[in-house]
PDB file of C-alpha atoms and ligand atoms in Angstrom:
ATOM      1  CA  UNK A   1     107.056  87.042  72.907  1.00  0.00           C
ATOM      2  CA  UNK A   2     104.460  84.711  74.782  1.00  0.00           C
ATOM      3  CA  UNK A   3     101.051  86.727  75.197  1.00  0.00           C
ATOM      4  CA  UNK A   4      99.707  87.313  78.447  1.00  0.00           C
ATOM      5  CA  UNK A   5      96.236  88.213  80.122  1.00  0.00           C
ATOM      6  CA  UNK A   6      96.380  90.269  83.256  1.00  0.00           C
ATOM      7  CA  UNK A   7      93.261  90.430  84.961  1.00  0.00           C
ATOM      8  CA  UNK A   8      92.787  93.734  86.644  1.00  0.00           C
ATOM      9  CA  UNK A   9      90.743  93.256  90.050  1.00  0.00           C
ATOM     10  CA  UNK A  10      89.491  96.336  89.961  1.00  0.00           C
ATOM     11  CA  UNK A  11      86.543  95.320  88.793  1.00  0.00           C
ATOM     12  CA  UNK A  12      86.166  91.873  90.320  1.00  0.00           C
ATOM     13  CA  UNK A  13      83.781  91.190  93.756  1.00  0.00           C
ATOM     14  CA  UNK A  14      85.925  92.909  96.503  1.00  0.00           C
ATOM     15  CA  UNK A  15      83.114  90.633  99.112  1.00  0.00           C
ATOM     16  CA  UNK A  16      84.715  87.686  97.023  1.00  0.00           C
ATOM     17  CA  UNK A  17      87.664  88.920  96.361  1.00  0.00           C
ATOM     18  CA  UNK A  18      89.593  85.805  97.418  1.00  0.00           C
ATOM     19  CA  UNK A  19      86.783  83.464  95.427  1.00  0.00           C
ATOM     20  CA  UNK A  20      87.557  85.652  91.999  1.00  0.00           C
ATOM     21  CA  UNK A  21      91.301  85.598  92.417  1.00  0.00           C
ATOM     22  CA  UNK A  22      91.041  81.799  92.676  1.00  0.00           C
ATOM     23  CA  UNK A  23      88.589  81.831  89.909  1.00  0.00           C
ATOM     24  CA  UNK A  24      90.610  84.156  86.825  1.00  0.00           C
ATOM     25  CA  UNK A  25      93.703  81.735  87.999  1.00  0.00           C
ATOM     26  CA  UNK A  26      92.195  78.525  87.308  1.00  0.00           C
ATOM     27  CA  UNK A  27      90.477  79.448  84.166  1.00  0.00           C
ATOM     28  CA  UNK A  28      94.047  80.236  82.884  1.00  0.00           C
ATOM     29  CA  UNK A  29      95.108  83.890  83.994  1.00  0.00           C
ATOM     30  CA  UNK A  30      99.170  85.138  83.455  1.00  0.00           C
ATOM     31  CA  UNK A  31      99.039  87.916  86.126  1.00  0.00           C
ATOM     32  CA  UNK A  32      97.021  89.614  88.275  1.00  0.00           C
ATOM     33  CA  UNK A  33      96.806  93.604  87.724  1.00  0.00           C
ATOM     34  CA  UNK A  34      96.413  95.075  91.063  1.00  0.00           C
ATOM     35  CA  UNK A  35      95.749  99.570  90.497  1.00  0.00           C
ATOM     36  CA  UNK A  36      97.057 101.355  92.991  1.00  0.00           C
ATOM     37  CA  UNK A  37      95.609 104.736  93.363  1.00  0.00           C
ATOM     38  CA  UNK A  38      95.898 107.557  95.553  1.00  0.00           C
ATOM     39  CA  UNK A  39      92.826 109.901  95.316  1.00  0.00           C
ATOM     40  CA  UNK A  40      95.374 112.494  94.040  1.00  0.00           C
ATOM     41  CA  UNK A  41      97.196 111.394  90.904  1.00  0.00           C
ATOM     42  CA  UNK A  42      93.789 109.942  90.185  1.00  0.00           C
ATOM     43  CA  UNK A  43      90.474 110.954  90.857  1.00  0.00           C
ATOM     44  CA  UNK A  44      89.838 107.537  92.599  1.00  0.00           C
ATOM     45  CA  UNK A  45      91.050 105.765  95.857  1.00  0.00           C
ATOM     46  CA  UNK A  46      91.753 102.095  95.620  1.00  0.00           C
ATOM     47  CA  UNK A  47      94.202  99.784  97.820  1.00  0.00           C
ATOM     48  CA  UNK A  48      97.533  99.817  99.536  1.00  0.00           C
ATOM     49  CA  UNK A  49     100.355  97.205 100.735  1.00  0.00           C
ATOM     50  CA  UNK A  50      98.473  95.545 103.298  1.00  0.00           C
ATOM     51  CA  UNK A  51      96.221  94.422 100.533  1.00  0.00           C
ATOM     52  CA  UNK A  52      98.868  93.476  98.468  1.00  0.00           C
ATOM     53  CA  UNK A  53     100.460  91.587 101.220  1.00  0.00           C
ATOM     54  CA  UNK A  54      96.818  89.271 101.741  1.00  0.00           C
ATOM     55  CA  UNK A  55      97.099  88.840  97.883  1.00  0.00           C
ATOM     56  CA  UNK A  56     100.415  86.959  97.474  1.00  0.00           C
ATOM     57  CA  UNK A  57      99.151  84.990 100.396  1.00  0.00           C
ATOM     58  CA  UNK A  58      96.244  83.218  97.931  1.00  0.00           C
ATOM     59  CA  UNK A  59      97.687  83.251  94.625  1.00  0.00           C
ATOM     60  CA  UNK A  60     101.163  81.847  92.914  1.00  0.00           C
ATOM     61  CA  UNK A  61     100.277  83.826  90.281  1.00  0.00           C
ATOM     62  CA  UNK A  62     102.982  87.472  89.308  1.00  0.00           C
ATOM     63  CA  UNK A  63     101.770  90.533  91.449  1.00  0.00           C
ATOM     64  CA  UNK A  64     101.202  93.385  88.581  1.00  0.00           C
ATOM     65  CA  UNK A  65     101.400  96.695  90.848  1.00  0.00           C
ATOM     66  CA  UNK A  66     100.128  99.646  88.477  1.00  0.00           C
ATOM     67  CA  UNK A  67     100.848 102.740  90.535  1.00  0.00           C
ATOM     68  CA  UNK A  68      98.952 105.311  89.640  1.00  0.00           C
ATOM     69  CA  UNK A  69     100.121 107.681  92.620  1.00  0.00           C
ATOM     70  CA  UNK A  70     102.105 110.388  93.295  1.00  0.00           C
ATOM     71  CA  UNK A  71     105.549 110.376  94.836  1.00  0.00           C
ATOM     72  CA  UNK A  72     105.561 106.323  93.733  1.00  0.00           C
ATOM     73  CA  UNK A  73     109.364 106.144  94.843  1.00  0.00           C
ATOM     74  CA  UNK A  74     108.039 106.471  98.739  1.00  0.00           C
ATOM     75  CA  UNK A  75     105.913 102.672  97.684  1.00  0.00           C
ATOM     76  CA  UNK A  76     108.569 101.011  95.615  1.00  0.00           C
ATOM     77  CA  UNK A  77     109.973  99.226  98.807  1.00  0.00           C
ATOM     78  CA  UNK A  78     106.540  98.706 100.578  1.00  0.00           C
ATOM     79  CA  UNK A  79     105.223  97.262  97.733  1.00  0.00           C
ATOM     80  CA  UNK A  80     108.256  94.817  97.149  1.00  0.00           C
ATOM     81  CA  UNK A  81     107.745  93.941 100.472  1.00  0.00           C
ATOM     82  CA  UNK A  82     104.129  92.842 100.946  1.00  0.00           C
ATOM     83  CA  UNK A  83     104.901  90.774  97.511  1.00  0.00           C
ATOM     84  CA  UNK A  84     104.798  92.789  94.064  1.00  0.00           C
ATOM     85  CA  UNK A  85     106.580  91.260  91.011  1.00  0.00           C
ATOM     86  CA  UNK A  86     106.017  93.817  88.423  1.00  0.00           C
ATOM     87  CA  UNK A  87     105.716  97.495  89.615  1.00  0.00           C
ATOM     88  CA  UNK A  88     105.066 100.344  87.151  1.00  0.00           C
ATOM     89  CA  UNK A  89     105.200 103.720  87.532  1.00  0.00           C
ATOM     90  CA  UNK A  90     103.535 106.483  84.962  1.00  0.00           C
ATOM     91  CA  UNK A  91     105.986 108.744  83.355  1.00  0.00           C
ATOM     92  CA  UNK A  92     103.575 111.846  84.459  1.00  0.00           C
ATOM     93  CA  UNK A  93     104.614 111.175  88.491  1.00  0.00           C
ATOM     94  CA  UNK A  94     108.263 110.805  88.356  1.00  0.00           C
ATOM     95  CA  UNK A  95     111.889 110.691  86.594  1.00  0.00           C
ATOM     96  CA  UNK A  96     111.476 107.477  85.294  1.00  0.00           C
ATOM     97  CA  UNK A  97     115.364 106.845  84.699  1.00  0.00           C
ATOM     98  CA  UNK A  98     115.333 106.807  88.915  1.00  0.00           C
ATOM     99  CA  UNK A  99     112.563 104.819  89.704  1.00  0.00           C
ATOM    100  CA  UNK A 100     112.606 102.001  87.198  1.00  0.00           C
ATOM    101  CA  UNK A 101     116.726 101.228  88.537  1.00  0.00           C
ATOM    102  CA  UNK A 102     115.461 101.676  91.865  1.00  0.00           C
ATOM    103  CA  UNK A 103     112.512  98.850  91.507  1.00  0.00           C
ATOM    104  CA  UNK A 104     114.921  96.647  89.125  1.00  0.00           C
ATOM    105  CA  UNK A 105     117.528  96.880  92.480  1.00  0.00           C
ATOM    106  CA  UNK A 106     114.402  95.744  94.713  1.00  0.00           C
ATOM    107  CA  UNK A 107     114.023  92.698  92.524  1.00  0.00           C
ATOM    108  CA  UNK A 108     110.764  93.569  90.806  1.00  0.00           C
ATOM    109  CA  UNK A 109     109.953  93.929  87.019  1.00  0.00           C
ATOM    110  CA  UNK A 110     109.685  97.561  86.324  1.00  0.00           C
ATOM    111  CA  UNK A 111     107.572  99.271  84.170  1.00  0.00           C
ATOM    112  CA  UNK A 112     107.177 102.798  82.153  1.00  0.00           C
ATOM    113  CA  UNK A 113     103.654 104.053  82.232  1.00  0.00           C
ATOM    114  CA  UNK A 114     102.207 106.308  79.881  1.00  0.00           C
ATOM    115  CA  UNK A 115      98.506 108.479  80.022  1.00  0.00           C
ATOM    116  CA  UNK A 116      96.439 108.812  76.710  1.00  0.00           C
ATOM    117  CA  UNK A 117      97.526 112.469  76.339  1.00  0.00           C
ATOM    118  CA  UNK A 118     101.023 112.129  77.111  1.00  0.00           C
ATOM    119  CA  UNK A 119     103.484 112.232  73.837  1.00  0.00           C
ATOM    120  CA  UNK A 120     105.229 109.205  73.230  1.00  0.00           C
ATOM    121  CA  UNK A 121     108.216 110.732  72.856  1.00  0.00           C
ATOM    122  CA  UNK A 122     108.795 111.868  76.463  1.00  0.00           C
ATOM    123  CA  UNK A 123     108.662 107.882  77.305  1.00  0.00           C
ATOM    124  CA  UNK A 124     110.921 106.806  74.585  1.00  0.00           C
ATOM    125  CA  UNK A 125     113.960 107.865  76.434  1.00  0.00           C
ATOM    126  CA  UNK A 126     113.081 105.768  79.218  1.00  0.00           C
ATOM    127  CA  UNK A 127     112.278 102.187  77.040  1.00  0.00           C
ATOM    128  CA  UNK A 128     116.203 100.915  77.287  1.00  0.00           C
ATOM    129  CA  UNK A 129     115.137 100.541  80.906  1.00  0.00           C
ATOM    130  CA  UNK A 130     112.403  99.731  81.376  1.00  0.00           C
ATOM    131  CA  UNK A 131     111.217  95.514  81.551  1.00  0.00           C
ATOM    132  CA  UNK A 132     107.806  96.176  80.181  1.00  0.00           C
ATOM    133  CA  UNK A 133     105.928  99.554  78.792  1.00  0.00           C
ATOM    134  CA  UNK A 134     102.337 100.139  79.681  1.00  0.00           C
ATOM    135  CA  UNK A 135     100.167 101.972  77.540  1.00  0.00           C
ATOM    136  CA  UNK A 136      96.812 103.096  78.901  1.00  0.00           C
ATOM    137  CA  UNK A 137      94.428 103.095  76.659  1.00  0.00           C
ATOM    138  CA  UNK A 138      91.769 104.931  78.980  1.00  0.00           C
ATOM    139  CA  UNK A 139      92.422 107.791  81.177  1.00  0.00           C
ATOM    140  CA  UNK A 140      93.449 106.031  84.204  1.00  0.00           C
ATOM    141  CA  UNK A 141      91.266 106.078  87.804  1.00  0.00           C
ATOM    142  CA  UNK A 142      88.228 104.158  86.394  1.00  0.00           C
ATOM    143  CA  UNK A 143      87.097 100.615  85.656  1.00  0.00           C
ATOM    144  CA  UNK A 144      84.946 100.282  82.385  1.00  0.00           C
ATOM    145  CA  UNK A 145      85.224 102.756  80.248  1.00  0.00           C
ATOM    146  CA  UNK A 146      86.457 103.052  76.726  1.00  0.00           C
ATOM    147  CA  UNK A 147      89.269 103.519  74.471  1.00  0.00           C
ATOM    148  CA  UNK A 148      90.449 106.760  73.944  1.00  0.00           C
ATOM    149  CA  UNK A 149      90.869 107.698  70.115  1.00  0.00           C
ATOM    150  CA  UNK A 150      94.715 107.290  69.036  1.00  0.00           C
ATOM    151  CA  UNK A 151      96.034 105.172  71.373  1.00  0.00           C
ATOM    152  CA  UNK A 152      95.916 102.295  69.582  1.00  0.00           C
ATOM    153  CA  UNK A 153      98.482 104.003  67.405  1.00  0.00           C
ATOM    154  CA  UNK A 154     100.385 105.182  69.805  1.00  0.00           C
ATOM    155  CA  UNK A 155     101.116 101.290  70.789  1.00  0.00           C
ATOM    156  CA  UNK A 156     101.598 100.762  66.631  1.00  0.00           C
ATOM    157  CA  UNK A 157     104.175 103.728  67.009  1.00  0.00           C
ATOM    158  CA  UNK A 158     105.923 102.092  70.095  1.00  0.00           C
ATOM    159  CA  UNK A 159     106.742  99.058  68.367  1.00  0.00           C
ATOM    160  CA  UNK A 160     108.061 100.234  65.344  1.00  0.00           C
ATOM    161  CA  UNK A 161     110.419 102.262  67.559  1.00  0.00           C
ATOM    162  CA  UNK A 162     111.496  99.434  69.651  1.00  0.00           C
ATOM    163  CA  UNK A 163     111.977  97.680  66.510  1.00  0.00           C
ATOM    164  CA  UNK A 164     114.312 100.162  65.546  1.00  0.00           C
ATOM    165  CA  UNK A 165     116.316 100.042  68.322  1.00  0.00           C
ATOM    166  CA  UNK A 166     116.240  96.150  68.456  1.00  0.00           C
ATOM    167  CA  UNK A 167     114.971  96.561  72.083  1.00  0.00           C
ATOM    168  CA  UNK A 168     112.542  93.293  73.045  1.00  0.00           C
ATOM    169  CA  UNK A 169     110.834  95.224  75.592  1.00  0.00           C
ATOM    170  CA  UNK A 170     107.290  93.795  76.133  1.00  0.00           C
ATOM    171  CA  UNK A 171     103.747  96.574  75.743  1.00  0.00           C
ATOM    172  CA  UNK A 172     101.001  96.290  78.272  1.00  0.00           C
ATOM    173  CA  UNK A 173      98.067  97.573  77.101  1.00  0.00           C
ATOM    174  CA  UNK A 174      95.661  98.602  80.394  1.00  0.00           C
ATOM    175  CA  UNK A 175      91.726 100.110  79.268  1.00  0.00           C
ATOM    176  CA  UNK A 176      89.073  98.631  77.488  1.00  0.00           C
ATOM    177  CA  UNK A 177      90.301  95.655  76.773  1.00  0.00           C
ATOM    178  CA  UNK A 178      87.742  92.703  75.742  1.00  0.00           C
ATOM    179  CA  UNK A 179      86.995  89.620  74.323  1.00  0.00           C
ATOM    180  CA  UNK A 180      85.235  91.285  71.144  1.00  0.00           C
ATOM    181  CA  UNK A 181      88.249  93.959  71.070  1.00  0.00           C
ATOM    182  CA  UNK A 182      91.241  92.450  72.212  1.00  0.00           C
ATOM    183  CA  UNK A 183      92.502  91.268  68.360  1.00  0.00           C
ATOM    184  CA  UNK A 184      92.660  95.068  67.962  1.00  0.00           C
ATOM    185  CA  UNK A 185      95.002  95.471  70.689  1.00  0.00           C
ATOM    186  CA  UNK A 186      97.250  92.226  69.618  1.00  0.00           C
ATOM    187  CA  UNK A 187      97.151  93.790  66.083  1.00  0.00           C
ATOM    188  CA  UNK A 188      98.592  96.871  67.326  1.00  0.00           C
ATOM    189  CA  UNK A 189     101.225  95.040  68.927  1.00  0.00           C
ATOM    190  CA  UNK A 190     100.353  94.527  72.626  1.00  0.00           C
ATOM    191  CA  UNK A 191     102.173  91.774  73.800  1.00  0.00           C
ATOM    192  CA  UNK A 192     100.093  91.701  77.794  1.00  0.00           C
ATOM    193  CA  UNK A 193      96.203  92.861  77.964  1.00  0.00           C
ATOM    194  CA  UNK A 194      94.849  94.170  80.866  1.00  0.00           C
ATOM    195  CA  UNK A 195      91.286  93.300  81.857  1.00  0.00           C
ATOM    196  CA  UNK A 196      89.096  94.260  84.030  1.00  0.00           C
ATOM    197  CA  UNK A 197      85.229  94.857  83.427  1.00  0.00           C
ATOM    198  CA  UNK A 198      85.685  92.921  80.115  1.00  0.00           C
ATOM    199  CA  UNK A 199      86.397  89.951  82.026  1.00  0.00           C
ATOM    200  CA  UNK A 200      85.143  89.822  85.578  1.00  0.00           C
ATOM    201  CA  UNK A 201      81.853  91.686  84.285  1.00  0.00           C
ATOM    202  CA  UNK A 202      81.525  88.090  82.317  1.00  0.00           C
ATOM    203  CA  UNK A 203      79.840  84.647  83.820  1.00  0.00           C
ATOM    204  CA  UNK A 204      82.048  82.294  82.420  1.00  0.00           C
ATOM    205  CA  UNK A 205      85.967  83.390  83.230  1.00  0.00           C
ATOM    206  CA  UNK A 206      87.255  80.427  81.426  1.00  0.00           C
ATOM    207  CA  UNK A 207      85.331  80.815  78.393  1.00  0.00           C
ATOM    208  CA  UNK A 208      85.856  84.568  78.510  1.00  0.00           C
ATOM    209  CA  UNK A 209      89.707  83.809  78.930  1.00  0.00           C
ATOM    210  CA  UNK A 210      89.573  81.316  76.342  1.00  0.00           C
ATOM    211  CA  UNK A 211      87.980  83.813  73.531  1.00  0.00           C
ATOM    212  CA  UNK A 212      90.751  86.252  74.495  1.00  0.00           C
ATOM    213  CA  UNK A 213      93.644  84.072  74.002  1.00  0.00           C
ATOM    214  CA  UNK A 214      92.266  82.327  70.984  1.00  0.00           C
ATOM    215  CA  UNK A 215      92.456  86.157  69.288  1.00  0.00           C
ATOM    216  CA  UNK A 216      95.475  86.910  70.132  1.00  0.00           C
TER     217      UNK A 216
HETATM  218  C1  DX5 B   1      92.302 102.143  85.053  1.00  0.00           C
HETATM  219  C2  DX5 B   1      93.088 100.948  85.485  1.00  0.00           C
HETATM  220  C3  DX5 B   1      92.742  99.723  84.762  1.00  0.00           C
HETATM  221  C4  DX5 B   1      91.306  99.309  84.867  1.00  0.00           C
HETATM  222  C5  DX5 B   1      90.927  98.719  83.558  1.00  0.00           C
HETATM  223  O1  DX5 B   1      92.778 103.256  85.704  1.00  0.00           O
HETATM  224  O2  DX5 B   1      94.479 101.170  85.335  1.00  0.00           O
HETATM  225  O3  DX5 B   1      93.621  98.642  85.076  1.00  0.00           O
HETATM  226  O4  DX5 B   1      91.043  98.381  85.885  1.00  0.00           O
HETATM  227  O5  DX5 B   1      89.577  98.448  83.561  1.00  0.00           O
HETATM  228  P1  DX5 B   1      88.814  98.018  82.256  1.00  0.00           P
HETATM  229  O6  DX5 B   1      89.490  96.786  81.720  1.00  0.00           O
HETATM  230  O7  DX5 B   1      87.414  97.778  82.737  1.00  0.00           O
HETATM  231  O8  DX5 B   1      88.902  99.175  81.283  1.00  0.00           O
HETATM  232 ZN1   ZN B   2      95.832  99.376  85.572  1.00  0.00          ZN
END
């Protein structure tokens, strides 16, 4: 499975934000990670369609959409329609078997989310449908902080199980990621990295990109 790096723009120069899009795409991004949060599902507020809409105006890059909202299946459709490829939904704000066939109907890649202290078992019904998995490796709502204990497991655990069931469903891994930690992640058997402070919190994008991809 080809390894991808998803910038997350959380953490990238919203006054620039058009400038850093531009930048993380020419110094060799795969996607662009764009959080979604509602101020309820998460302790944090972020950005909506419209943004999402000015996005897929400036880059040719995949729209990731991570929803971290409640009632996601009211966004699904405004989403697809101001330009997300990959929408994800967590597995803590809805019945997963509905919304990842409703976003595979809209056209989009759809992913199963799951939160640090959520068992992997109640997502492992789910991973026959599912186009990708993302495992968060932070509590999500927050830019920078760091990995919580056992998760990296929990994406070791994941992979044996899709293993098992011969399933070739890709893991997103989304929290902490970095150049000086990202071999961890690839270890564990994260196939896509999320980054946001570890990368636009760096000078040099390409040779940050560069030192991620070359351990991975
Ligand atoms: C956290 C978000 C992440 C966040 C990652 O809720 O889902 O995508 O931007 O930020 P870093 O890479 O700084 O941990
Ligand atoms: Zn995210």
């Amino acid at each position: 499975m080809k390894k991808q790096i998803a910038p997350s723009i959380l953490s990238a120069d919203f006054s620039r934000l058009g400038e850093e899009i531009a930048a993380v795409e020419k110094a060799g991004a795969d996607l662009i990670h764009v959080d979604i949060m509602d101020g309820h599902f998460v302790p944090n507020l972020t950005m909506g369609p419209p943004l999402v809409k000015c996005l897929r105006k400036i880059t040719k890059l995949p729209l990731d959409c991570h929803l971290m909202i409640e009632n996601p299946g009211q966004f699904i459709g405004p989403f697809k329609d101001a330009g997300a490829d990959w929408i994800s939904v967590h597995v803590e704000a809805c019945d997963l078997a509905t919304l990842l066939t409703a976003i595979k109907k809209l056209g989009c890649k759809a992913g199963a989310v799951i939160n640090p202290p959520t068992p992997l078992e109640k997502l492992l019904p789910f991973c026959e449908l599912a186009d990708f998995i993302l495992v968060m490796t932070v509590n999500p709502g927050f830019g920078g902080q760091s990995v919580v204990d056992g998760t990296l497991e929990k994406i070791a655990a994941l992979k044996k199980y899709l293993a098992s069931k011969n399933l070739n469903v890709p893991i997103e891994v989304d929290g902490g990621v970095k150049a000086e930690n990202i071999a961890r992640f690839a270890k564990a058997g994260a196939d896509i990295f999320v980054s946001g402070s570890g990368l636009f919190h760096t000078q040099d994008y390409a040779k940050t990109l560069s030192q991620m991809k070359g351990a991975i």
